[in-house]
Short mmCIF file of C-alpha atoms and ligand atoms in Angstrom, two decimals:
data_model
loop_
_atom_site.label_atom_id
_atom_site.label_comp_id
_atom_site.label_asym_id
_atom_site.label_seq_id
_atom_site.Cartn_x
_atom_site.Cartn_y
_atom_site.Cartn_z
CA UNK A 3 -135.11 117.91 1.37
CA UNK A 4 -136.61 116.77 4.52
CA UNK A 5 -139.26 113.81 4.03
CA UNK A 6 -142.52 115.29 4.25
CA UNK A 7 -144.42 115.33 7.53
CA UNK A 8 -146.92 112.32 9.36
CA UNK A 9 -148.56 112.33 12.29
CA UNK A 10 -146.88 109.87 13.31
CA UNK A 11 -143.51 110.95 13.52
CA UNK A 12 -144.18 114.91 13.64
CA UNK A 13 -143.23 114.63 17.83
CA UNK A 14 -139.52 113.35 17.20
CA UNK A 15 -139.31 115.79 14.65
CA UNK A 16 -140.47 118.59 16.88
CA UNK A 17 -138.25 116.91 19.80
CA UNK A 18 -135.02 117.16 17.20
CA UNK A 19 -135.60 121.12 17.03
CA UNK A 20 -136.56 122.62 20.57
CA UNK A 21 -134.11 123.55 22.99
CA UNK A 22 -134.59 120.53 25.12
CA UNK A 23 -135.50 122.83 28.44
CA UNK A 24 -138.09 124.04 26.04
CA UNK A 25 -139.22 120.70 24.93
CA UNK A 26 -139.57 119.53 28.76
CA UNK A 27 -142.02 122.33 28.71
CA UNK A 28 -144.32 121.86 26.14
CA UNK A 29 -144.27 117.86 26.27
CA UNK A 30 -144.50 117.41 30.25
CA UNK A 31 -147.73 116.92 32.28
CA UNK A 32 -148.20 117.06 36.01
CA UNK A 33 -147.02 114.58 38.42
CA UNK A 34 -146.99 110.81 37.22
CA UNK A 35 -148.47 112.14 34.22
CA UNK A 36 -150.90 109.51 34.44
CA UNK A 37 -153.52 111.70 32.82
CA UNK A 38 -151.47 112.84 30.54
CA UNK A 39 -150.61 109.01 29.25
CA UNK A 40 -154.30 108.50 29.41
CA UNK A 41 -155.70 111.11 27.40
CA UNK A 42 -154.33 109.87 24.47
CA UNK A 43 -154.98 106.13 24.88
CA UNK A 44 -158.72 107.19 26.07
CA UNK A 45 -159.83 107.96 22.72
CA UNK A 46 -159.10 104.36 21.32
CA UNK A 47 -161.41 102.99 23.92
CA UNK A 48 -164.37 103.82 21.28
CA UNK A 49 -164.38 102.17 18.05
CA UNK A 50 -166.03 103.71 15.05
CA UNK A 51 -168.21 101.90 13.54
CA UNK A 52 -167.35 101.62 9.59
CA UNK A 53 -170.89 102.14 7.91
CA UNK A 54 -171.38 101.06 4.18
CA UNK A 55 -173.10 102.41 1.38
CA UNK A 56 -174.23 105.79 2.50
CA UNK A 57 -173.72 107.24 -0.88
CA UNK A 58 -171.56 110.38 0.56
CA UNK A 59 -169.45 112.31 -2.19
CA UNK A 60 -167.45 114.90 0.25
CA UNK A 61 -167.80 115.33 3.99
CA UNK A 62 -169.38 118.51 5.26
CA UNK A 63 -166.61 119.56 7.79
CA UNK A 64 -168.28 122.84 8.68
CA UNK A 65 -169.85 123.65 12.01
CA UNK A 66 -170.55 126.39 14.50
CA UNK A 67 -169.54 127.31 17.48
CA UNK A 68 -170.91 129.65 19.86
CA UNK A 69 -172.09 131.52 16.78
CA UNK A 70 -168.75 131.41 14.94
CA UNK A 71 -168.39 129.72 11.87
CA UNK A 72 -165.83 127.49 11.49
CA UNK A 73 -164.63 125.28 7.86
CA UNK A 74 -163.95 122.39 9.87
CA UNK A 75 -164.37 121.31 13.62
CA UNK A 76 -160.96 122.05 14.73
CA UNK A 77 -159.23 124.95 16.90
CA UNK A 78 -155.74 125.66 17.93
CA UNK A 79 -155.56 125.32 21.45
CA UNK A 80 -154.02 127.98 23.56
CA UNK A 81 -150.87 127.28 24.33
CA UNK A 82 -148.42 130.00 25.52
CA UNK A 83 -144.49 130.58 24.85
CA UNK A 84 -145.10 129.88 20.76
CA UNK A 85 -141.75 131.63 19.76
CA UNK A 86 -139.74 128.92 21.92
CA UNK A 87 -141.55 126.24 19.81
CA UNK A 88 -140.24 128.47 16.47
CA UNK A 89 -139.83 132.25 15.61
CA UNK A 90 -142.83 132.25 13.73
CA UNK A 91 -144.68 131.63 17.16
CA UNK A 92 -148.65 132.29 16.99
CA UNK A 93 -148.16 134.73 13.76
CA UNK A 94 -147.15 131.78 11.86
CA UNK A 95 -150.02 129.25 13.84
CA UNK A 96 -152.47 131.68 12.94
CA UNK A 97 -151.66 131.71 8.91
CA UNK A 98 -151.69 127.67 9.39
CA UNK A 99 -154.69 127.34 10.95
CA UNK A 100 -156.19 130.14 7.93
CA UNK A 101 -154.94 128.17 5.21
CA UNK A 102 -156.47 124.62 6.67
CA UNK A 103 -159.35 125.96 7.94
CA UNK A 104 -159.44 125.84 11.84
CA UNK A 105 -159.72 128.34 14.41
CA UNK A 106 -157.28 129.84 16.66
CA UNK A 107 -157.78 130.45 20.30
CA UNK A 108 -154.72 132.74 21.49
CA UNK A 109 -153.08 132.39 24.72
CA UNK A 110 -152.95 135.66 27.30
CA UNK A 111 -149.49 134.06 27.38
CA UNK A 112 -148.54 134.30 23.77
CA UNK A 113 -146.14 135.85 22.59
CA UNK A 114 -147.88 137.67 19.65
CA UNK A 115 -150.47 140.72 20.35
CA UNK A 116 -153.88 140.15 19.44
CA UNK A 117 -153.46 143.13 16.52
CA UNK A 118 -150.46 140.76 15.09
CA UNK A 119 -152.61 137.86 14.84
CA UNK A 120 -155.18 140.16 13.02
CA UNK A 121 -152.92 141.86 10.34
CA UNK A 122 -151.71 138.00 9.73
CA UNK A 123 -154.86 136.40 9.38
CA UNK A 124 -157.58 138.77 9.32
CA UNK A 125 -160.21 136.43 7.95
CA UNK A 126 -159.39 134.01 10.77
CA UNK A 127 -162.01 132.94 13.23
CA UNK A 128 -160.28 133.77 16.33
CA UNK A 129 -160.97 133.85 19.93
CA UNK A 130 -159.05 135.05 23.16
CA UNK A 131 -157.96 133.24 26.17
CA UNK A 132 -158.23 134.55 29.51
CA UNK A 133 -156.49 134.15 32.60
CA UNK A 134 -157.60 136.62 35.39
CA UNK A 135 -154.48 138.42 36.84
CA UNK A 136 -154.57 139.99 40.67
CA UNK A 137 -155.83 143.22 39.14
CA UNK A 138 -158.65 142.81 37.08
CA UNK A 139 -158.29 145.55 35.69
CA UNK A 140 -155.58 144.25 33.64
CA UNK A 141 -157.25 141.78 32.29
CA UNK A 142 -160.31 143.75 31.65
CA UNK A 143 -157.84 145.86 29.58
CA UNK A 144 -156.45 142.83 27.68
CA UNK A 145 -159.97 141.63 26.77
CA UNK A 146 -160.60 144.78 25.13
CA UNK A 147 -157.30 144.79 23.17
CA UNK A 148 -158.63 141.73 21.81
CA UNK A 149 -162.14 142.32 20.81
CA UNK A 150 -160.65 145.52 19.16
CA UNK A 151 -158.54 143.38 16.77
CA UNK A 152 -162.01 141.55 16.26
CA UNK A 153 -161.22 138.34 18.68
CA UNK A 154 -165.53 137.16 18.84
CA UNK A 155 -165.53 135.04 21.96
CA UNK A 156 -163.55 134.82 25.52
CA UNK A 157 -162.33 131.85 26.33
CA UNK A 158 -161.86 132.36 30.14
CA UNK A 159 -159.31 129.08 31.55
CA UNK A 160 -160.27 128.01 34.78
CA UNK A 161 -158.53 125.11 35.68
CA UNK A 162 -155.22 126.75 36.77
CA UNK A 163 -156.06 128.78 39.52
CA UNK A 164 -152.17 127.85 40.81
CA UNK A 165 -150.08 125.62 38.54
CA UNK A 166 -149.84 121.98 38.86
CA UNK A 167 -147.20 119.81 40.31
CA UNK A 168 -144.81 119.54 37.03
CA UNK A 169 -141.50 117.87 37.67
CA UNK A 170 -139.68 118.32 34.10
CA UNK A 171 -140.30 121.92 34.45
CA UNK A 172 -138.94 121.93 37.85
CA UNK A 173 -135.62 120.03 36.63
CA UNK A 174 -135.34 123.05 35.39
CA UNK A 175 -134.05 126.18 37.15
CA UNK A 176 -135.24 128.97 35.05
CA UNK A 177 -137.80 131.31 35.04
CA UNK A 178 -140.67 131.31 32.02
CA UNK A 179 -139.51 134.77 30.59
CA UNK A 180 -142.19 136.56 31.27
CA UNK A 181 -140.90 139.82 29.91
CA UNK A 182 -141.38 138.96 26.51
CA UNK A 183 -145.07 138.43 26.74
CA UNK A 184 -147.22 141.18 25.42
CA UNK A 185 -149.57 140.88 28.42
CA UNK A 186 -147.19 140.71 31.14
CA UNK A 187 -145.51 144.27 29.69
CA UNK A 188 -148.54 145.60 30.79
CA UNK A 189 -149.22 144.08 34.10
CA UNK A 190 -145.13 145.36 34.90
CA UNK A 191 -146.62 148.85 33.65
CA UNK A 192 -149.36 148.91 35.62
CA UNK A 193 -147.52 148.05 38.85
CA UNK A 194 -148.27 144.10 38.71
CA UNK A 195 -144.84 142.43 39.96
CA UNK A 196 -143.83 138.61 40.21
CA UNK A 197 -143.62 135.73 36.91
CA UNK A 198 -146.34 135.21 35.21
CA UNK A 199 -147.77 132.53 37.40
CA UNK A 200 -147.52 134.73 40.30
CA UNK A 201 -149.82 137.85 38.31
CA UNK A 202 -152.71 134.86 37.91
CA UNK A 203 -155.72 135.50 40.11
CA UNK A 204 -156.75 131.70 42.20
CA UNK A 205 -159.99 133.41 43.84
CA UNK A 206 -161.98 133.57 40.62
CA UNK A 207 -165.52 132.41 40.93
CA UNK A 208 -168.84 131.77 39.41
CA UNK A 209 -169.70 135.78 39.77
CA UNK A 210 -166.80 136.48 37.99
CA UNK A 211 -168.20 134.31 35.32
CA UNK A 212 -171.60 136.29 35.53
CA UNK A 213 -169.89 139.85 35.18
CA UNK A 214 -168.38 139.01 31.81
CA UNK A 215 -170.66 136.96 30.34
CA UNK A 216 -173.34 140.19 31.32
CA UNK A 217 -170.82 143.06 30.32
CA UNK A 218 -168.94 141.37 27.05
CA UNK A 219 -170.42 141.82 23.93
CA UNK A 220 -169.17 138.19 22.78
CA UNK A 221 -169.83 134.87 23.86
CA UNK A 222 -167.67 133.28 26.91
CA UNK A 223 -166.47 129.85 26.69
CA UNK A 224 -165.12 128.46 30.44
CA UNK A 225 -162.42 125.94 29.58
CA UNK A 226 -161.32 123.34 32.06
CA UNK A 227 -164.16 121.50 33.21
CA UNK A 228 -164.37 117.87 33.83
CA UNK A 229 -167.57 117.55 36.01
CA UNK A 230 -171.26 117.59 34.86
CA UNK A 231 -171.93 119.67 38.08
CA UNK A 232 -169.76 122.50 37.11
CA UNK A 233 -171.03 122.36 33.34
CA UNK A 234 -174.47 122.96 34.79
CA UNK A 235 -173.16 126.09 37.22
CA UNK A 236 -170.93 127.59 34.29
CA UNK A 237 -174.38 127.33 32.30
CA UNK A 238 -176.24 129.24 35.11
CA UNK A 239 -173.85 132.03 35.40
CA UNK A 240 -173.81 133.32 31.73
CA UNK A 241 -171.11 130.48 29.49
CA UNK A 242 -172.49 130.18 26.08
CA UNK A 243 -169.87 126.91 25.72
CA UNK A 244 -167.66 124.59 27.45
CA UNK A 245 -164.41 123.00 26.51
CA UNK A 246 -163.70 120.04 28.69
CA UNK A 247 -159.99 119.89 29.24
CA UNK A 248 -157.43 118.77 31.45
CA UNK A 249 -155.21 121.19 30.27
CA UNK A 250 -153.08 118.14 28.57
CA UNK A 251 -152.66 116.19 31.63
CA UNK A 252 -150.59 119.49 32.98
CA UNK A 253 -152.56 120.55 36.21
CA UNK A 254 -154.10 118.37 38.23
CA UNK A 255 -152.61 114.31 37.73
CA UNK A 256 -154.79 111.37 37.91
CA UNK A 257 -158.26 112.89 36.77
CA UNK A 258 -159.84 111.56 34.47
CA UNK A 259 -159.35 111.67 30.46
CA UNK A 260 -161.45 114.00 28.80
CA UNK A 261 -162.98 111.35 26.31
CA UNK A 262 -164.16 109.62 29.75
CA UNK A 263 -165.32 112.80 30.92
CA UNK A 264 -167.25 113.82 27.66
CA UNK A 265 -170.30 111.31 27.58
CA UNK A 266 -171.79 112.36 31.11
CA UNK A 267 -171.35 115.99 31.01
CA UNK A 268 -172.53 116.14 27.23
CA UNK A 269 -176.13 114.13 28.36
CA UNK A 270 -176.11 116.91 31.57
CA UNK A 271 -176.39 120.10 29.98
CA UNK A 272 -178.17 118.96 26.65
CA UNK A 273 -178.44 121.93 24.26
CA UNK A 274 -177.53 124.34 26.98
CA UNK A 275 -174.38 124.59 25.64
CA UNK A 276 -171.47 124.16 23.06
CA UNK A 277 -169.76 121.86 24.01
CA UNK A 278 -165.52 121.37 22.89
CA UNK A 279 -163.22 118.81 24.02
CA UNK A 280 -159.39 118.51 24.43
CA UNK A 281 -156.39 116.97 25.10
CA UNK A 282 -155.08 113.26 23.51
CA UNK A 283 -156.26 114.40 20.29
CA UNK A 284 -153.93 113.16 17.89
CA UNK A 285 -155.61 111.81 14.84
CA UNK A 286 -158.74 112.63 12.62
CA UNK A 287 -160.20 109.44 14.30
CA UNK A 288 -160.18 111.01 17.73
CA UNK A 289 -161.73 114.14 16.36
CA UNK A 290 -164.33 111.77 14.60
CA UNK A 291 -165.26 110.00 18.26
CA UNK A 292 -165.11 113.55 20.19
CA UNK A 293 -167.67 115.07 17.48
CA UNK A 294 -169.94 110.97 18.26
CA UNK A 295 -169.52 111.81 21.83
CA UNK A 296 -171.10 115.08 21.45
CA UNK A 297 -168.09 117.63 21.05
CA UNK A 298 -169.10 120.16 18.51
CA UNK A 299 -165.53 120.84 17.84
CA UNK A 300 -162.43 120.08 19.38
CA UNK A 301 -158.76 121.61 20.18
CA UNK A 302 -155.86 120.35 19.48
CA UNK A 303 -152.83 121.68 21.70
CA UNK A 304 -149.46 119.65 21.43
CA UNK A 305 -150.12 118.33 17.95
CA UNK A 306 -150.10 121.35 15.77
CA UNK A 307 -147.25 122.61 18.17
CA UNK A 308 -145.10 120.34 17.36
CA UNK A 309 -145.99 121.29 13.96
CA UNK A 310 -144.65 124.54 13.92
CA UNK A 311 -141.72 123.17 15.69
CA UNK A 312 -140.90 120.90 13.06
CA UNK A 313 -141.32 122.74 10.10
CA UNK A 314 -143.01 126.69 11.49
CA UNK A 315 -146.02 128.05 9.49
CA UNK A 316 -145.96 125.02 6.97
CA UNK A 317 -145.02 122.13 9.72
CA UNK A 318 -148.46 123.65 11.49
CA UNK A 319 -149.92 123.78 8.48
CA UNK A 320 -149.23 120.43 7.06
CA UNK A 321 -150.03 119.11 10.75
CA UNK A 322 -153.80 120.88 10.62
CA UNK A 323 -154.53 119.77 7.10
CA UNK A 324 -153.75 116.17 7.98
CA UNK A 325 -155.83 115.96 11.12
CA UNK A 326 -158.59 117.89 9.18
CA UNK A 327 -158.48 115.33 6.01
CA UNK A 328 -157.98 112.22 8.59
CA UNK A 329 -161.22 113.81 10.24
CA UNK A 330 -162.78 114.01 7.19
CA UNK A 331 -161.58 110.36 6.10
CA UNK A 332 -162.80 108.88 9.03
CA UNK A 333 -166.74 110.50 8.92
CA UNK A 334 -166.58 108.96 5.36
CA UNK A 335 -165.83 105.58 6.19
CA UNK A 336 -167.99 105.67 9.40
CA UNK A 337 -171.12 106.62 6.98
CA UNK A 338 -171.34 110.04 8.15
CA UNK A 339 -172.05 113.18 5.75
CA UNK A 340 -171.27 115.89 8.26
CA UNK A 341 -169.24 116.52 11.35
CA UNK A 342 -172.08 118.70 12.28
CA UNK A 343 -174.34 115.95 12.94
CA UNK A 344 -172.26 112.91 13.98
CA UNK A 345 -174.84 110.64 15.75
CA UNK A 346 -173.61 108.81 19.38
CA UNK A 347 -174.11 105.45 18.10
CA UNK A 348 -171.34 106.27 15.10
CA UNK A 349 -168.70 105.01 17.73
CA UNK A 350 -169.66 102.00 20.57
CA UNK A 351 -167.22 101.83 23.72
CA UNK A 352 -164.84 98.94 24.05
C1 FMN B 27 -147.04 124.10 26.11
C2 FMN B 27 -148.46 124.30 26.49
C3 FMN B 27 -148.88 125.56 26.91
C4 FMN B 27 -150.21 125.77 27.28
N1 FMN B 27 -150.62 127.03 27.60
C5 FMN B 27 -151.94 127.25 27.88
C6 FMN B 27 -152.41 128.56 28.11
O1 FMN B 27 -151.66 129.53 28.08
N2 FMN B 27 -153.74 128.71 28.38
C7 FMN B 27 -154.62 127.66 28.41
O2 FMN B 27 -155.81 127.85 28.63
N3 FMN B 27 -154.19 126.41 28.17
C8 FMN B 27 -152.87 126.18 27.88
N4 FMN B 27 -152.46 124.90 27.60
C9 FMN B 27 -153.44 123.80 27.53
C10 FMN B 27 -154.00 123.68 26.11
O3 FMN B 27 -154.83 124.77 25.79
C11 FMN B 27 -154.84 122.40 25.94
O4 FMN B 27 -155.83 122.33 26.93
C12 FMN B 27 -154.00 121.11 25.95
O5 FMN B 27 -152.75 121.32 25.35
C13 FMN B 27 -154.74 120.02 25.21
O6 FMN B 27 -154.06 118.81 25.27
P1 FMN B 27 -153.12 118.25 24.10
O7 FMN B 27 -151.84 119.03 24.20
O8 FMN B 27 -152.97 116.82 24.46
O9 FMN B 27 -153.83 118.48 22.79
C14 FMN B 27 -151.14 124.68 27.24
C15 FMN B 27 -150.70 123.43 26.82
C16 FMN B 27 -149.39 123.23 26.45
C17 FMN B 27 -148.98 121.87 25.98
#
């Protein structure tokens, strides 16, 4: 029997199993992948501060995010191409996350239909990615596919109006097979050619922000923003919450990490709204700084993938459960009784 899973090692475990094109894919960032070196050395720049004697039996991990109630403050983040990471793909992310408690945001990419993820985990708090193809009409359709298998808030991506610069996926001369992808059998029947990079939409704007956050029924969540002035503008135009991202380090290089990035645009928009953080997070201690900061919960993207690629639905599982006990660990010692109310002065900057 294998030994069982860290967090420490679960990367070269994952890196053992994928196809190594594959790997190149999910581990790579864009250009020098400066950002994507920094993101995960960013969060060490704070230091909790260990607090003693609080008299705290358990942790309250719960929280809420734009409405939805979560058991803990961690999501899966959207990632697309899950079956290349194991067959399971997001079926078998979605049971993991049920079983340890986080949410799932799934990918328009994925490789799973939202009904799929639905029959799997139907008690799962669940939300649905968008990226806006040429014909809006597409994704208009896709957005309703996913509030019918009860998917309670869009989360529309909007830092990849064209892809970034990535080399390891250039070293590489094949195609992402599109064909597979739920969503992209639909944009091919509804006369949408070219990969699915191609399909995405770059001219999407703030009223495009406005007409779903006036016509959906659930909240909207604009992911991809590093700037206090575009928190404030997605916060005019109709976003209930924010997750500030730089998509991993994959689009554009050299910006900055998101834990830099979190203070300033967490003082700008105040209670406006729910604000989520990701990329670097690879401990319960950098989920226990995001939540100082003022994330009210955060995403994790590689981490649980490699997860799944180590060891599918219980690698991903095993993978969540550690990050949420770590989390949970980590409030304790810092003197904090609930990740719901993590105060800024829990952590103090290097
Ligand atoms: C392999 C891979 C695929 C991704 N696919 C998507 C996607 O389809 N939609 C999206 O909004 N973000 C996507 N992302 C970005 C993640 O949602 C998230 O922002 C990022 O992975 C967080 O950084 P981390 O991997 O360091 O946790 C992807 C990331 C990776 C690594």
């Amino acid at each position: 029997m294998a030994a069982p899973l860290t967090l420490s090692d679960v990367e070269q475990r994952a890196a053992e199993r994928i196809e190594p094109a594959w790997h190149d894919y999910f581990a790579g960032g864009a250009g020098r992948e400066r950002t994507l070196r920094e993101n995960e050395e960013a969060w060490t720049r704070y230091r909790p501060r260990q607090r003693v004697l609080a008299g705290i039996e358990r942790v309250d991990l719960r929280t809420t995010v734009v409405g939805l109630d979560l058991a803990t403050p961690l999501l899966v983040a959207p990632a697309a191409y899950q079956r290349k990471a194991d067959p399971g793909g997001e079926v078998s992310m979605a049971r993991a996350c049920a079983a340890a408690g986080a949410g799932l945001c799934l990918s328009t990419f994925s490789h799973a239909a939202p009904f799929e993820i639905a029959e799997a985990a139907p008690d799962l708090p669940r939300l649905w990615q968008v990226y806006v193809f040429r014909d809006r009409g597409i994704t208009d359709e896709l957005i309703a596919r996913a509030l019918d298998a009860g998917f309670a808030a869009v989360v529309l991506t909007v830092d990849l109006p064209v892809l970034g610069s990535r080399d390891r996926e250039r070293r590489h001369s094949w195609h992402l097979p599109a064909d597979e992808l739920p969503a992209m059998r639909l944009a091919r029947e509804r006369g949408l050619g070219g990969d699915d990079l191609e399909v995405i939409d770059p001219t999407v704007d703030l009223a495009y922000l406005e007409r779903l956050s006036t016509t959906l029924p659930v909240p909207v969540v604009v992911k991809g923003v590093l700037e206090p002035e575009d928190a404030l503008r997605v916060a005019e135009h109709g976003a209930r919450g924010i997750v500030v991202s730089n998509h991993g380090g994959r689009q554009l290089d050299g910006v900055v990490p998101t834990a830099e990035a979190l203070p300033g645009i967490v003082d700008a928009v105040g209670d406006r709204l729910d604000v989520l953080v990701d990329s670097g997070i690879r401990r319960g201690v950098d989920v226990a700084v995001a939540l100082a900061l003022g994330a009210r919960a955060v995403l994790a993207g590689r981490l649980p993938l490699w997860g799944l690629a180590a060891g599918g639905e219980e690698g991903a599982r095993t993978v969540l459960e550690l990050l949420r006990d770590e989390t949970a660990t980590a409030l304790h010692l810092m003197g904090v009784a609930a990740a719901s109310a993590v105060p800024r002065d829990a952590v103090r900057r290097e």
